[in-house]
Coordinates of C-alpha atoms in Angstrom, one line a residue:
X5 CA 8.8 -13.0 31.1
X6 CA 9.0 -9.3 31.6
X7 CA 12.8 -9.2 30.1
X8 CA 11.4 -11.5 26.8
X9 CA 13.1 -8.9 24.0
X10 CA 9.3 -9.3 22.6
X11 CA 7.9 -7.1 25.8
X12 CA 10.7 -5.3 25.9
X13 CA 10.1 -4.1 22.3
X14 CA 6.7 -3.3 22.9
X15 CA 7.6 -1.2 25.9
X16 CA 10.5 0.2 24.4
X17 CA 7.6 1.4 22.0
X18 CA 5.2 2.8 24.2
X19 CA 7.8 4.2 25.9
X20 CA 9.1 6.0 23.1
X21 CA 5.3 7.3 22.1
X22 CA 4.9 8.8 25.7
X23 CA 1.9 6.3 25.4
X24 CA -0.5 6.9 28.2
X25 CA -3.9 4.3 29.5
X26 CA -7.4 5.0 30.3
X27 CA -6.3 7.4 33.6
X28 CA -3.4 9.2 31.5
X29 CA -0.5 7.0 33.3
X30 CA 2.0 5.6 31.0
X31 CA 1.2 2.6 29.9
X32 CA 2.6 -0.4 31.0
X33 CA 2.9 -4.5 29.8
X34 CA 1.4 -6.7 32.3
X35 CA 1.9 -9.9 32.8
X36 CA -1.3 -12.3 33.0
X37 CA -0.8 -15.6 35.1
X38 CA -1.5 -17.6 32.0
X39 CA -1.5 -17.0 28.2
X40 CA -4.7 -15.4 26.9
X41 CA -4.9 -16.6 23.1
X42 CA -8.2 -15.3 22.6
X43 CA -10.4 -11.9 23.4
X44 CA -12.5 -13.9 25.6
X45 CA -9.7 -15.3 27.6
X46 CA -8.3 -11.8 27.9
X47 CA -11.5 -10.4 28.8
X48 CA -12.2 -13.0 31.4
X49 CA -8.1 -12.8 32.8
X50 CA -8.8 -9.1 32.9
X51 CA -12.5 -8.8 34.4
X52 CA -13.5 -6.5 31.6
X53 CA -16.1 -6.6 28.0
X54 CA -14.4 -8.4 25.8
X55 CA -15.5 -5.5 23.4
X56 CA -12.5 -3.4 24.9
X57 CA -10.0 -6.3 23.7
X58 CA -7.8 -5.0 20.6
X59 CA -7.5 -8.1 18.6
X60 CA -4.3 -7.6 16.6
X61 CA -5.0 -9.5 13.8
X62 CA -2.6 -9.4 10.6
X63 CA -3.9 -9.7 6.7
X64 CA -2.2 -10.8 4.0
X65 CA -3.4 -7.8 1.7
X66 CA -1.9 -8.8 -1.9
X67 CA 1.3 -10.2 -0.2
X68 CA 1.3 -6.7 2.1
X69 CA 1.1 -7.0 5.9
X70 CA -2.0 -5.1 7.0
X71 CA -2.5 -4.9 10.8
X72 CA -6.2 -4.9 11.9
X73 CA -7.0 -3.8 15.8
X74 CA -10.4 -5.1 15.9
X75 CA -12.9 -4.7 19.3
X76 CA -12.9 -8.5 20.5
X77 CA -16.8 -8.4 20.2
X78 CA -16.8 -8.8 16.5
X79 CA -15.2 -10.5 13.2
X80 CA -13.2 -8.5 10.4
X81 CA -15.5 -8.7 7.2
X82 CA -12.7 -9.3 5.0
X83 CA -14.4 -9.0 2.0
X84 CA -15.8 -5.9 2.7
X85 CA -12.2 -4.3 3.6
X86 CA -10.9 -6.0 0.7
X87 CA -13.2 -3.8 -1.3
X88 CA -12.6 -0.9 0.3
X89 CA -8.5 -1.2 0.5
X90 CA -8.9 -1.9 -3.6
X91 CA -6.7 -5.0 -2.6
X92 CA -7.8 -8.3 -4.8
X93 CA -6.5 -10.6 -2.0
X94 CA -7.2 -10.1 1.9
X95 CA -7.1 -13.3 4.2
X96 CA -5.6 -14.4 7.0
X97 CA -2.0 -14.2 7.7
X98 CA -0.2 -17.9 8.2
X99 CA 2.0 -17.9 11.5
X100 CA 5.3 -17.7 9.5
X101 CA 4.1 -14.7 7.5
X102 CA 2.5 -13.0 11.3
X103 CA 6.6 -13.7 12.2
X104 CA 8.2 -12.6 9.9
X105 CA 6.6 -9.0 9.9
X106 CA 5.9 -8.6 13.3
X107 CA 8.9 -10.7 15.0
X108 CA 5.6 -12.1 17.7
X109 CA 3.9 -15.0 17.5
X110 CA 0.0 -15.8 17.0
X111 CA -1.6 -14.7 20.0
X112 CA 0.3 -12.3 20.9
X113 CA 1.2 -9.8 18.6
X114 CA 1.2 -6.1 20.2
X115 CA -0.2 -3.1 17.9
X116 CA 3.5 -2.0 18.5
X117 CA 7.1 -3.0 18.7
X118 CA 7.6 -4.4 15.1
X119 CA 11.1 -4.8 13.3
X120 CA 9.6 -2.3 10.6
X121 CA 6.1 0.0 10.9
X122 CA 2.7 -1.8 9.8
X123 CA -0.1 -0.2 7.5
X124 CA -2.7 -0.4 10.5
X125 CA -6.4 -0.1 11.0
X126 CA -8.0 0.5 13.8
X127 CA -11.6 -0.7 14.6
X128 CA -13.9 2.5 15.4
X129 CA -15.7 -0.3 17.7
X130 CA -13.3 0.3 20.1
X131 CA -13.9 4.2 20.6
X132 CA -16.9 3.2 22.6
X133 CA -14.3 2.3 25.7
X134 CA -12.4 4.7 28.0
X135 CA -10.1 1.9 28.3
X136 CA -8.9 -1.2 26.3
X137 CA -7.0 -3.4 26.4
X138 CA -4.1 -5.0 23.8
X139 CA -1.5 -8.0 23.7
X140 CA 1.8 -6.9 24.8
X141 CA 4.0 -9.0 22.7
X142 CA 3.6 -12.7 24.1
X143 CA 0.6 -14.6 24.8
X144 CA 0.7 -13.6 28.2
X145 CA 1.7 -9.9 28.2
X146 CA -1.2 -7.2 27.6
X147 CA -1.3 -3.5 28.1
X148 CA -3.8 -0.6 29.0
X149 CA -4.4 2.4 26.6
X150 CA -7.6 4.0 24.8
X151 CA -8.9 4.3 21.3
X152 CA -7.4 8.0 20.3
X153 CA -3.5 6.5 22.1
X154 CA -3.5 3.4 19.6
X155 CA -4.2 5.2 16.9
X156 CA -1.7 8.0 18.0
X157 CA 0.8 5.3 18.5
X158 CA 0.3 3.0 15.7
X159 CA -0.6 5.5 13.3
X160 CA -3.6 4.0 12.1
X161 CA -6.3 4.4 10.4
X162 CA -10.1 4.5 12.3
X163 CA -12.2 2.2 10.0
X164 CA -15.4 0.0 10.2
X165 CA -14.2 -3.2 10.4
X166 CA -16.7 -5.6 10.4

């Protein structure tokens, strides 16, 4: 699974950002046992909160991809962000649209390693971590890094989220 062109991509990315995790190592996908399609089964796979899980969820934003890292503790208000993006539309991507902009699946989609770059926001929830933790491309591939590294790397934007 390591050699899926999915983890490779979002390697390749963190590779290419000098990306570092919680004890300034590079970081690195990992491979879970099993698939972890949820923040609780990622926090429980990985013994940590499920707080320091980086949900990458993806918005349909007026028929714009919009990539939301959200802390696995809590829900996106998507009204609220609709507001505050000025977009009339925000709701849940379908799996074809998540595809099609991200070349990952439901699941698994990585806050990196995309055919083209995402408009990304990134939960200030998760600042409350030294660590978390995000999905690496498949549904059974997550890496290590920290608040300030995903937004370094994804270019986001800190926002209240929920």
């Amino acid at each position: 699974m390591q050699s899926h062109p999915n983890v490779r991509a979002v390697q390749g990315a963190l590779d290419a950002a000098n990306a570092r995790n919680g004890s300034d190592a590079p970081a690195t996908v990992r491979l879970l046992p099993d698939a972890v399609h949820t923040a609780a089964a990622a926090a429980e796979a990985l013994g940590v909160d499920v707080g320091a899980i980086a949900n990458s969820l993806v918005f349909d934003a007026d028929g714009t991809p919009l990539l939301v890292l959200t802390s696995g503790a809590h829900r996106v208000d998507t009204a609220g962000l609709a507001t505050r993006l000025a977009v009339t539309r925000l709701r849940r991507a379908t799996p074809q649209f998540v595809k099609e902009h991200t070349g990952q699946v439901i699941g698994g989609v990585a806050p990196v390693g995309h055919p083209q770059p995402l408009r990304t926001l990134v939960d200030t929830a998760l600042d409350k971590y030294d660590e978390i933790w995000a999905a690496g491309g498949v549904p059974q591939a997550v890496f290590p890094t920290t608040y300030a590294e995903l937004l370094r790397v994804t270019g986001g934007t800190p926002t209240e989220v929920a």
